[in-house]
mmCIF file of C-alpha atoms in Angstrom:
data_model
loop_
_atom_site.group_PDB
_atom_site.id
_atom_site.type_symbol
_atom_site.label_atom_id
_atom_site.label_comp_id
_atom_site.label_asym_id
_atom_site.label_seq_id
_atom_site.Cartn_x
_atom_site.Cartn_y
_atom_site.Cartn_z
ATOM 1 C CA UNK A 783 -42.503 21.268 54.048
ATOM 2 C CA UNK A 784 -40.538 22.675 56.869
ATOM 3 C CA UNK A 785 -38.999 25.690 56.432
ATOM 4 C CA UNK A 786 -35.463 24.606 56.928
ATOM 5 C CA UNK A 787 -35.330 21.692 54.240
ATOM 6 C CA UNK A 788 -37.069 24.344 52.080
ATOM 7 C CA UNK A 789 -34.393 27.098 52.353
ATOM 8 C CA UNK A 790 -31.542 23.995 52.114
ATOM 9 C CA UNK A 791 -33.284 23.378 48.813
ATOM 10 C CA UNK A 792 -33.211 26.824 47.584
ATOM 11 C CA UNK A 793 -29.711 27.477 48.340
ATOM 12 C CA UNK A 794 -28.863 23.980 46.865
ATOM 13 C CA UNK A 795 -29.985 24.876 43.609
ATOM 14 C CA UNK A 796 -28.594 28.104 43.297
ATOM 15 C CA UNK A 797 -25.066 26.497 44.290
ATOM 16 C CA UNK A 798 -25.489 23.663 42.268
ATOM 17 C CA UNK A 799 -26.480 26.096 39.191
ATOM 18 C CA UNK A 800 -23.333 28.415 39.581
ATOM 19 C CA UNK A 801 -21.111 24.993 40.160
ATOM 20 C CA UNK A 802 -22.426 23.353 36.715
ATOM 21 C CA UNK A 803 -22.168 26.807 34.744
ATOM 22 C CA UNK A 804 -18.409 26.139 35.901
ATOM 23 C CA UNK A 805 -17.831 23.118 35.419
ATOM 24 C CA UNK A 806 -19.336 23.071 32.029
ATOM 25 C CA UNK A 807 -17.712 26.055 31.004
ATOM 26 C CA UNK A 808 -14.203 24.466 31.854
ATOM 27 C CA UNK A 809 -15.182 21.025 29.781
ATOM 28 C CA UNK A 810 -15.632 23.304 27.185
ATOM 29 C CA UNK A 811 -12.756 25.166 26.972
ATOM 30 C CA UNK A 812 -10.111 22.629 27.490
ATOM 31 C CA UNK A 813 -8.808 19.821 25.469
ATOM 32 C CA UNK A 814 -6.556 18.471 27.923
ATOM 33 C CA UNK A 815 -7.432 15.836 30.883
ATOM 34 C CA UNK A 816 -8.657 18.017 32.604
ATOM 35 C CA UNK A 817 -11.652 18.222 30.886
ATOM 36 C CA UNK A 818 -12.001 14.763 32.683
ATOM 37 C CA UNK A 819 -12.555 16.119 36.165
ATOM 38 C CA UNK A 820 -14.618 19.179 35.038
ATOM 39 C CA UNK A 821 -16.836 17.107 32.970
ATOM 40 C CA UNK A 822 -17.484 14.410 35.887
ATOM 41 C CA UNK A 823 -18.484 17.538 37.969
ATOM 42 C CA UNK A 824 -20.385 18.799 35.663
ATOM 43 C CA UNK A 825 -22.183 15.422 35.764
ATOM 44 C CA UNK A 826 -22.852 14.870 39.270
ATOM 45 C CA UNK A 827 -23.856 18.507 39.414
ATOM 46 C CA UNK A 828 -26.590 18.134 37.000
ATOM 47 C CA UNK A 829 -27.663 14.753 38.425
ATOM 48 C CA UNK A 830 -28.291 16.591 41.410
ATOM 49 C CA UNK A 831 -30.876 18.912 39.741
ATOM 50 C CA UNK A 832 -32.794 16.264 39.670
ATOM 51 C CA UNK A 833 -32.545 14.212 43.034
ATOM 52 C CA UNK A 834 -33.472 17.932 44.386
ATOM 53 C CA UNK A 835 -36.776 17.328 41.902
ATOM 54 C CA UNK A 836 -39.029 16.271 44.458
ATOM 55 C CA UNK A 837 -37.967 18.857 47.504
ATOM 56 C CA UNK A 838 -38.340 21.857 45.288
ATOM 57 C CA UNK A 839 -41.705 20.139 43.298
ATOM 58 C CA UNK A 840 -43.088 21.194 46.876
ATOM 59 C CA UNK A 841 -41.973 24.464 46.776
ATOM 60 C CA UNK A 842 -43.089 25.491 43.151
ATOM 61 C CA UNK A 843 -46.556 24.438 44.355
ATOM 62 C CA UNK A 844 -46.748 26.076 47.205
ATOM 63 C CA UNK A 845 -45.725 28.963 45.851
ATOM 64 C CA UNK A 846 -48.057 28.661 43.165
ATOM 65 C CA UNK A 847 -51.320 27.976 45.566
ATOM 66 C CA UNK A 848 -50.266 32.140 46.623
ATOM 67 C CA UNK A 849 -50.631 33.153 43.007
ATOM 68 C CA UNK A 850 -47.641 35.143 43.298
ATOM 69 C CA UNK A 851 -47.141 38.044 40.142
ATOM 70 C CA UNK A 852 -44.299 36.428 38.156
ATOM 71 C CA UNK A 853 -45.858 33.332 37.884
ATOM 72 C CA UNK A 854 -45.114 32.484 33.876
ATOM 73 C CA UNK A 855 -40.782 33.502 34.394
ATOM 74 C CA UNK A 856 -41.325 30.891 36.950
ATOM 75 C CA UNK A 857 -42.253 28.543 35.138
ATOM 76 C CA UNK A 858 -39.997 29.712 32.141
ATOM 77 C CA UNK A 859 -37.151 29.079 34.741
ATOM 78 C CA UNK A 860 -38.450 25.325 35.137
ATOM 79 C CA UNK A 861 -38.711 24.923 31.113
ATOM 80 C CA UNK A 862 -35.210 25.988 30.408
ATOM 81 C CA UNK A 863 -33.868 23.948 33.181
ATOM 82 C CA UNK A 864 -35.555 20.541 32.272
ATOM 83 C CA UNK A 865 -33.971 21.043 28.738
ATOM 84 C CA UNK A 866 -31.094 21.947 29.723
ATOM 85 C CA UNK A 867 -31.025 18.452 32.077
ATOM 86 C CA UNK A 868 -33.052 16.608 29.252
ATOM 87 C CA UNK A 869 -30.257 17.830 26.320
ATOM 88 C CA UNK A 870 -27.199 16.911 28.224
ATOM 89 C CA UNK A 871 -28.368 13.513 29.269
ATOM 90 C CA UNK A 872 -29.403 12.945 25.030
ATOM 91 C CA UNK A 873 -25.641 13.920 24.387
ATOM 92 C CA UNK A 874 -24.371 11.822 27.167
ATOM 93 C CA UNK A 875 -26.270 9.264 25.399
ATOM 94 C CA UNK A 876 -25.242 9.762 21.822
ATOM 95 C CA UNK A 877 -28.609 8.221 20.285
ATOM 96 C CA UNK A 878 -29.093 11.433 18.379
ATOM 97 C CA UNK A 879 -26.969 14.380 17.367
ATOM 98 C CA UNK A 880 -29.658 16.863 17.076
ATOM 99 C CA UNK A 881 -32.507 18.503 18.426
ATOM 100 C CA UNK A 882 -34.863 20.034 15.209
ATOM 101 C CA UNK A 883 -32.524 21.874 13.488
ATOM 102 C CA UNK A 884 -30.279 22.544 16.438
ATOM 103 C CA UNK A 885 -27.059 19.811 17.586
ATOM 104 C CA UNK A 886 -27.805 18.409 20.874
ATOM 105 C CA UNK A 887 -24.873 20.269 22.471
ATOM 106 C CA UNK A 888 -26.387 23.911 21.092
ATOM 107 C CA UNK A 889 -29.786 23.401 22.643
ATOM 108 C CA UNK A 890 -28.137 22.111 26.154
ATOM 109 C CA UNK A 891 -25.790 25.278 26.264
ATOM 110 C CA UNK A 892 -28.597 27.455 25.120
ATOM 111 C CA UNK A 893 -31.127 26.232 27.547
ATOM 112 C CA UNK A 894 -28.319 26.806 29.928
ATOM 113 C CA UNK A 895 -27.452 30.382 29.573
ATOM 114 C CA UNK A 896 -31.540 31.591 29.343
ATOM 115 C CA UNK A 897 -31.706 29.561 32.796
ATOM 116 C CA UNK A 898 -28.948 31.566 34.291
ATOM 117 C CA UNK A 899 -30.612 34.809 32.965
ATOM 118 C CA UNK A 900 -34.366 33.556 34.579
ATOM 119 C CA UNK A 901 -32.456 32.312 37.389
ATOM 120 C CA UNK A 902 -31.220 35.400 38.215
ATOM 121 C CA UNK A 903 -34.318 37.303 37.598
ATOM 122 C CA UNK A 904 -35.916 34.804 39.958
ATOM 123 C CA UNK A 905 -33.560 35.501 42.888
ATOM 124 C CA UNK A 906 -33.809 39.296 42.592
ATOM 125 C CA UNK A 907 -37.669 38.605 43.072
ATOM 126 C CA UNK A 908 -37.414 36.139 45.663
ATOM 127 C CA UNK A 909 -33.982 36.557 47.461
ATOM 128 C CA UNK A 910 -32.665 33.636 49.870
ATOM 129 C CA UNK A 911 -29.404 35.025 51.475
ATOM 130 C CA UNK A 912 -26.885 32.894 53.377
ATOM 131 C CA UNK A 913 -26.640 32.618 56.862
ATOM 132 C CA UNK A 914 -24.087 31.112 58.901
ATOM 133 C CA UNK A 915 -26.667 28.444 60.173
ATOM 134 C CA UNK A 916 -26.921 27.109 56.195
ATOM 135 C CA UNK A 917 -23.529 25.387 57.230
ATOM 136 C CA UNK A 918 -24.819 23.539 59.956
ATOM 137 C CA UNK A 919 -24.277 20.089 60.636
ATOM 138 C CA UNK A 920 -27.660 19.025 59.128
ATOM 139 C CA UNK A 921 -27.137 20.889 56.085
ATOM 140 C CA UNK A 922 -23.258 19.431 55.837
ATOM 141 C CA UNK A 923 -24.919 16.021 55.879
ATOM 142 C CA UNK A 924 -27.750 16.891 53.256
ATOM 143 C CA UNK A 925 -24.654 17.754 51.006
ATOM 144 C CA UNK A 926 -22.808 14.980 51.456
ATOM 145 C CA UNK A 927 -26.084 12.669 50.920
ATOM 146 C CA UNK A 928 -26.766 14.651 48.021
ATOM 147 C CA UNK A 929 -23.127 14.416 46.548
ATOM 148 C CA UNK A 930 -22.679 10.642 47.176
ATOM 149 C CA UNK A 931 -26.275 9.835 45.884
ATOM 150 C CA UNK A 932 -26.008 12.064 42.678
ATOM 151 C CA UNK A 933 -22.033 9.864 42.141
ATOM 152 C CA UNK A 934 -23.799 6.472 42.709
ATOM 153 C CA UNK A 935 -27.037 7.539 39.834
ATOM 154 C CA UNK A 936 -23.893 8.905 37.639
ATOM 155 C CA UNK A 937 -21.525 5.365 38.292
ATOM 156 C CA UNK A 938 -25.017 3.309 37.805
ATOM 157 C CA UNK A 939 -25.404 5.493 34.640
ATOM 158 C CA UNK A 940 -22.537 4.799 32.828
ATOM 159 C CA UNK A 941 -22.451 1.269 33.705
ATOM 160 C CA UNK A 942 -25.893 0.936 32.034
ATOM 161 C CA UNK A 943 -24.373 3.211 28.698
ATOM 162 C CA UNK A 944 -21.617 0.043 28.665
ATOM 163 C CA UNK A 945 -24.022 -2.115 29.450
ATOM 164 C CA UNK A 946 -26.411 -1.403 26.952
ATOM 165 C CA UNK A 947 -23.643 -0.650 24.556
ATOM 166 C CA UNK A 948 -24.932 2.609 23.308
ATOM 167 C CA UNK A 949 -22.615 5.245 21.884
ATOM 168 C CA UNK A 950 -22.233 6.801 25.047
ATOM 169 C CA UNK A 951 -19.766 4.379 26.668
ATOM 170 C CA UNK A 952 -17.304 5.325 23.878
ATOM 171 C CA UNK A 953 -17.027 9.002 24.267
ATOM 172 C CA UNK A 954 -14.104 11.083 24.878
ATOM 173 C CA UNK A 955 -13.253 12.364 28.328
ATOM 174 C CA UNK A 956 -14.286 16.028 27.275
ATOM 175 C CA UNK A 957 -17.994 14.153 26.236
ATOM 176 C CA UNK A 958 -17.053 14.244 22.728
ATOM 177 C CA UNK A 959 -18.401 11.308 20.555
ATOM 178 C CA UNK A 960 -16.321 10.123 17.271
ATOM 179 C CA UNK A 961 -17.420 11.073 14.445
ATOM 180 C CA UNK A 962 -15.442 10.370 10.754
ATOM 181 C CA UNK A 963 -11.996 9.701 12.371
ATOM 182 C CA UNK A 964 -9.533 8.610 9.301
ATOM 183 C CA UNK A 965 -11.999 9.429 7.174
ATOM 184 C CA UNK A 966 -12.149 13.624 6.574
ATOM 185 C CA UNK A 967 -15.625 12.866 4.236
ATOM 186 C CA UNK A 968 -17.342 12.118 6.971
ATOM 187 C CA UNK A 969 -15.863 14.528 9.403
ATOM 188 C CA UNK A 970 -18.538 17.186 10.355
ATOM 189 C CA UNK A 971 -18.231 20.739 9.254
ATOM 190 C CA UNK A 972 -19.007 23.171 11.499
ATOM 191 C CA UNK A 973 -18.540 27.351 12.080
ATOM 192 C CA UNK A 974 -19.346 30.102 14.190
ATOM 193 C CA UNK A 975 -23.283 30.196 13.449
ATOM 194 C CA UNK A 976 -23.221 33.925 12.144
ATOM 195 C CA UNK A 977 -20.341 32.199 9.179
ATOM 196 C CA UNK A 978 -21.380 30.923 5.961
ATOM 197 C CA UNK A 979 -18.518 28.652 4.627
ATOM 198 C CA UNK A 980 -16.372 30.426 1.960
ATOM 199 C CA UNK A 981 -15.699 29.480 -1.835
ATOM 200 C CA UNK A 982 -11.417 30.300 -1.519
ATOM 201 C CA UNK A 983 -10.169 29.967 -5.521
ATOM 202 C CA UNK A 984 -6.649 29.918 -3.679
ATOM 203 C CA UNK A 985 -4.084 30.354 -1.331
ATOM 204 C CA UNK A 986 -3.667 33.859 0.022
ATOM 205 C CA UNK A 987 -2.640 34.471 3.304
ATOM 206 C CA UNK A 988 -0.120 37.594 4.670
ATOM 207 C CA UNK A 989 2.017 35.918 7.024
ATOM 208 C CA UNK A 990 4.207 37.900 9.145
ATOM 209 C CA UNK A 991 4.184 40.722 6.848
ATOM 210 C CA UNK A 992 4.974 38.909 3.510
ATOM 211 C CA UNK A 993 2.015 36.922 1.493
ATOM 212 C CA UNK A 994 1.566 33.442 1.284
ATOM 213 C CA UNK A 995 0.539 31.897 -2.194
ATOM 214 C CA UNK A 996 0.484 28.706 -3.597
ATOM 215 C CA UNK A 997 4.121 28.993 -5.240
ATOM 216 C CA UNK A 998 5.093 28.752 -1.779
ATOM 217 C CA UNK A 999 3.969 25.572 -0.693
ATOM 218 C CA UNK A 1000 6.818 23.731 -2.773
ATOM 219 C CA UNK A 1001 9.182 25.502 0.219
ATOM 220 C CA UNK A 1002 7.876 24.827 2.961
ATOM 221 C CA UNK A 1003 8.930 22.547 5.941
ATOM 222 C CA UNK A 1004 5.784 20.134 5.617
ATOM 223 C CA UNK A 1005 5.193 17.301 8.047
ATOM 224 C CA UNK A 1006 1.849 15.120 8.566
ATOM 225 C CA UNK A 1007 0.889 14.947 12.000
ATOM 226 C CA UNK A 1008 -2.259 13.061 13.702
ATOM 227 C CA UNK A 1009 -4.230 15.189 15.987
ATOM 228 C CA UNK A 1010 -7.985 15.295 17.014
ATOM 229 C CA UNK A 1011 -10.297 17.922 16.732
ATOM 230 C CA UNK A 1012 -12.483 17.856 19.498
ATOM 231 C CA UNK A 1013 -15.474 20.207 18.702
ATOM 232 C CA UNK A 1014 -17.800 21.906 21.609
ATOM 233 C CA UNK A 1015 -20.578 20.819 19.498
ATOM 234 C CA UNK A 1016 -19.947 17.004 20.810
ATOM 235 C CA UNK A 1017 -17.924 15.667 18.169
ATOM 236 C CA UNK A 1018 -14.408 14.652 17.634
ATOM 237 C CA UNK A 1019 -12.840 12.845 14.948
ATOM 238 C CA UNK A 1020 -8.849 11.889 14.586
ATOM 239 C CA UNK A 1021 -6.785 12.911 11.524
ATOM 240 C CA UNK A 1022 -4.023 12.762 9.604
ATOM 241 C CA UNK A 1023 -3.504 16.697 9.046
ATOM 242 C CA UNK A 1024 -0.538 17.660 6.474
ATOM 243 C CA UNK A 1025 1.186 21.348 7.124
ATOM 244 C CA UNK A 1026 3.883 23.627 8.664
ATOM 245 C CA UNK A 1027 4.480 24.158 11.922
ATOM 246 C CA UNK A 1028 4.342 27.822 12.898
ATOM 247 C CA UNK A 1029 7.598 28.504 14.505
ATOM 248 C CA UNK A 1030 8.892 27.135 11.574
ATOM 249 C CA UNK A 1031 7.032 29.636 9.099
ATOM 250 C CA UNK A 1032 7.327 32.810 11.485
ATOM 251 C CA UNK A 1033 10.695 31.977 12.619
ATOM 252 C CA UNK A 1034 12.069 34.185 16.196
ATOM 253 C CA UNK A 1035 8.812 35.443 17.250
ATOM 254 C CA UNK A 1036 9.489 38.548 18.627
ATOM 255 C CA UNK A 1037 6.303 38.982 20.755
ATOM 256 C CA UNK A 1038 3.911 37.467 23.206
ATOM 257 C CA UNK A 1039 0.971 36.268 21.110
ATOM 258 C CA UNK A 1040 0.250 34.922 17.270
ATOM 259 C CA UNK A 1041 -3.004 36.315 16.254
ATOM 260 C CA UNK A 1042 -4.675 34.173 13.484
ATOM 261 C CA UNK A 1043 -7.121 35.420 11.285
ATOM 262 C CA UNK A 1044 -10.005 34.096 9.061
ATOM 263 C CA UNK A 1045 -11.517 35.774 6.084
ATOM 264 C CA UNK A 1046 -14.711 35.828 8.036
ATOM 265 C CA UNK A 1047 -13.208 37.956 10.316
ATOM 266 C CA UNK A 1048 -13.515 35.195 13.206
ATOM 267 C CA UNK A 1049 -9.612 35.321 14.890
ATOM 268 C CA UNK A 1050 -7.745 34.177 17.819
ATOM 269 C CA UNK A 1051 -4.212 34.891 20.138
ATOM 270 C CA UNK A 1052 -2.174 31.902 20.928
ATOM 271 C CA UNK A 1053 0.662 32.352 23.724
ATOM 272 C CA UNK A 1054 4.238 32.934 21.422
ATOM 273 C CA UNK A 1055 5.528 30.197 23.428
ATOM 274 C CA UNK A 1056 2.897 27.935 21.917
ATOM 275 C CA UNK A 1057 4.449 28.197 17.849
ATOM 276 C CA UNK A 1058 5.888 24.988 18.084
ATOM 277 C CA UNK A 1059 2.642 23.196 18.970
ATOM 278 C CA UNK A 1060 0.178 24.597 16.305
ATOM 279 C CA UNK A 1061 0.253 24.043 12.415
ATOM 280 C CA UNK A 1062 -1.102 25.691 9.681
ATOM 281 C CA UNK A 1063 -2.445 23.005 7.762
ATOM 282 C CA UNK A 1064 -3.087 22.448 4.083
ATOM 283 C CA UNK A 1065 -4.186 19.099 3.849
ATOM 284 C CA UNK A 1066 -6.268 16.451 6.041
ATOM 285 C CA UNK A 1067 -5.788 12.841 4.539
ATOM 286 C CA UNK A 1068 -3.682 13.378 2.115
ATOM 287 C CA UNK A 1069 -5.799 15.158 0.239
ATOM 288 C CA UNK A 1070 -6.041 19.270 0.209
ATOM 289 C CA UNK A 1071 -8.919 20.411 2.626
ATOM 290 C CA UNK A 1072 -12.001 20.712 1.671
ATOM 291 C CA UNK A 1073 -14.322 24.251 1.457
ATOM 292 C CA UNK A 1074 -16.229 23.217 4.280
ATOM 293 C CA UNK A 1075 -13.089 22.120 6.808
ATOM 294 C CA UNK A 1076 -11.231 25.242 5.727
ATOM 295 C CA UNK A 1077 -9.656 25.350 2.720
ATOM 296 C CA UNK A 1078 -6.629 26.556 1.607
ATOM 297 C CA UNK A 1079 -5.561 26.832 5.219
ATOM 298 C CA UNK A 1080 -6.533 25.878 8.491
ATOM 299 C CA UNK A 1081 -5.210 25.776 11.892
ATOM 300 C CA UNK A 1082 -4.255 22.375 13.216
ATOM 301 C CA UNK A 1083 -4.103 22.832 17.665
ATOM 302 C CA UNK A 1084 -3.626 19.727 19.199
ATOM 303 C CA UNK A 1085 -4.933 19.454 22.569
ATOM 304 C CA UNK A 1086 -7.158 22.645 22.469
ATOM 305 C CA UNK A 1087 -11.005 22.656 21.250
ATOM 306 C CA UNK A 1088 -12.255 23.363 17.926
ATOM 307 C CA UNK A 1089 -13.083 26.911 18.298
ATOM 308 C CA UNK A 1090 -9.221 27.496 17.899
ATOM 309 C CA UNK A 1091 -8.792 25.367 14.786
ATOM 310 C CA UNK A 1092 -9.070 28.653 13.020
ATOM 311 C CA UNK A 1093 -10.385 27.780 9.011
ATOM 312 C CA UNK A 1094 -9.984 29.807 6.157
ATOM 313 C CA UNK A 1095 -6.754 31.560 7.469
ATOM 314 C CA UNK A 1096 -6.243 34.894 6.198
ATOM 315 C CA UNK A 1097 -3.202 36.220 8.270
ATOM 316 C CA UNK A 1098 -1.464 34.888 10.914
ATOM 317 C CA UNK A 1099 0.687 37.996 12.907
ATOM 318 C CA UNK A 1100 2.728 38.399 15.867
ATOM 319 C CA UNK A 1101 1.385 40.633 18.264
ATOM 320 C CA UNK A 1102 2.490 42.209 21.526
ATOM 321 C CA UNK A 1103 -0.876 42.193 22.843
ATOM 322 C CA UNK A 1104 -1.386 39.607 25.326
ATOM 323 C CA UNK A 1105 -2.713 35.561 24.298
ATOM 324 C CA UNK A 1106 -5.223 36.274 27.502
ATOM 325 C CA UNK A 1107 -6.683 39.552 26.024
ATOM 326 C CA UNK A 1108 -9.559 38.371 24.202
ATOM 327 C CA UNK A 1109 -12.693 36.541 25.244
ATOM 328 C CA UNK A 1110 -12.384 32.666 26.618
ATOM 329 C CA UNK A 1111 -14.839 31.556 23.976
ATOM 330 C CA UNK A 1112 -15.652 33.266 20.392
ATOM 331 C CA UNK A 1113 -18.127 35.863 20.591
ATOM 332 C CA UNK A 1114 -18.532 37.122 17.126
#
């Protein structure tokens, strides 16, 4: 292999593994449509791992004629990143929901982040730095081969989901596939995997400095909204959520954030200017919520992912510490 198409494929990877960490990270976070364009990124991006297969197949066995030391993170490198590939092309698919006892979605961001870790490990072993010759004119038109031939495998892909008519065709532009919609039974429950869900006897929740019970609910400005909850686990499912908006229940919010609170400690800041676009909820089909979906009270944010649907709401403040000021994703 010469060495030019071997350092193209070296540097290829590492690009194309920093641009899919991106672009996945951004499908995740966002409910909007522009989880749309990050998500088709994210697609062609990981297609390209593999039309780069058979270039880099070379390498690893070249490299592993020389016996190098380091051998087995090598190959623990090439592990995470076929599961990583082989997870997100099961969820693409939708023909199962789980991996063991993991959801398809935790096993393809888990595989991810160890293969960033090993990745990294492997480049401080065997560095490739750039050059200004990588953007030569033979290199520009490897990318653009690469690009167009990873968005033709990706177009032939989803005409084959439609096609075939599997539950892939159907999912939501963040990736998400339907799951209960109108029907709250059969919506999943999910929570931070360090939660256990909690057995509430009642309402009791301190809300800007004065409690919350269920005497209260009688006086409140109720109104039944539909909204989906779009999960990062892969799911989302559509429903009719009954419960007050939150500018209405704090009133003038005299600060920049809202910080909502569960009894499990899990929290998170919305932007002040966001109050009259996020309820605290009571009820999901007419019917109060259930333990596992977050009764007494849960938050209902359309347009954002689940992991700001806060459940089993235990305060919800006004803060003057800043919506941004706290981690992207939940941590703890």
């Amino acid at each position: 292999m010469e060495a030019t198409l071997k350092r193209f494929t070296n540097l290829a990877l590492a690009t194309l593994l920093i641009g899919a960490i991106a672009s996945g990270l951004f499908a995740q976070g966002f409910g909007t449509e522009w989880a749309r364009v990050a998500t088709l990124a994210h697609g062609v991006l990981g297609l390209s791992f593999l039309l780069l297969a058979p270039w880099k197949s070379m390498v690893v066995r070249s490299g592993f004629r020389r016996r190098r030391k380091g051998t087995v993170w090598s190959v623990a490198l090439i592990v995470t990143v076929v599961a990583t590939i082989g997870s997100g092309l099961l969820q693409v698919m939708g023909t199962t929901s789980r991996i063991g006892p993991l959801a398809t979605m935790q096993v393809h961001i888990g595989a991810a982040v160890l293969s960033v870790g090993l990745a990294g490990w492997h480049y401080v072993r065997h560095p490739v730095r750039p050059r200004t010759t990588d953007l030569g004119r033979r290199n520009l038109l490897r990318t653009g081969g690469l690009a167009a031939g990873a968005g033709i495998v990706l177009a032939g892909w989803e005409s084959a989901l439609g096609v075939l008519d599997l539950p892939g065709s159907e999912r939501r532009f963040t990736g998400s596939h339907e799951r209960g919609s109108g029907n709250p039974a059969r919506m999943p429950v999910t929570q931070w995997f360090t939660d256990t869900v909690p057995r509430l006897d009642r309402l009791e929740a301190e809300v800007a400095g004065r409690m919350l019970g269920p005497d209260d609910l009688g006086s409140l400005p109720m109104e039944t909204l539909e909204a989906t909850l779009d999960c990062t686990g892969g799911w989302h499912s559509t429903q009719q959520w009954t419960g007050v908006r939150l500018d209405r229940l704090l009133g003038k919010v005299d600060g920049v954030s809202i910080r909502v609170r569960s009894v499990t400690g899990y929290e998170r800041r919305f932007p002040a200017r966001d109050a009259d676009r996020i309820w605290l909820a009571f009820e999901v089909g007419g019917e109060p919520l259930s333990a596992g979906h977050g009764y007494p009270a849960r938050i209902v944010a359309p347009d954002r992912r689940g992991f700001w649907w806060v459940k089993w709401v235990d305060s919800v403040t006004v803060s003057d510490v800043p919506a941004w000021f706290q981690p992207p994703f939940p941590l703890t």
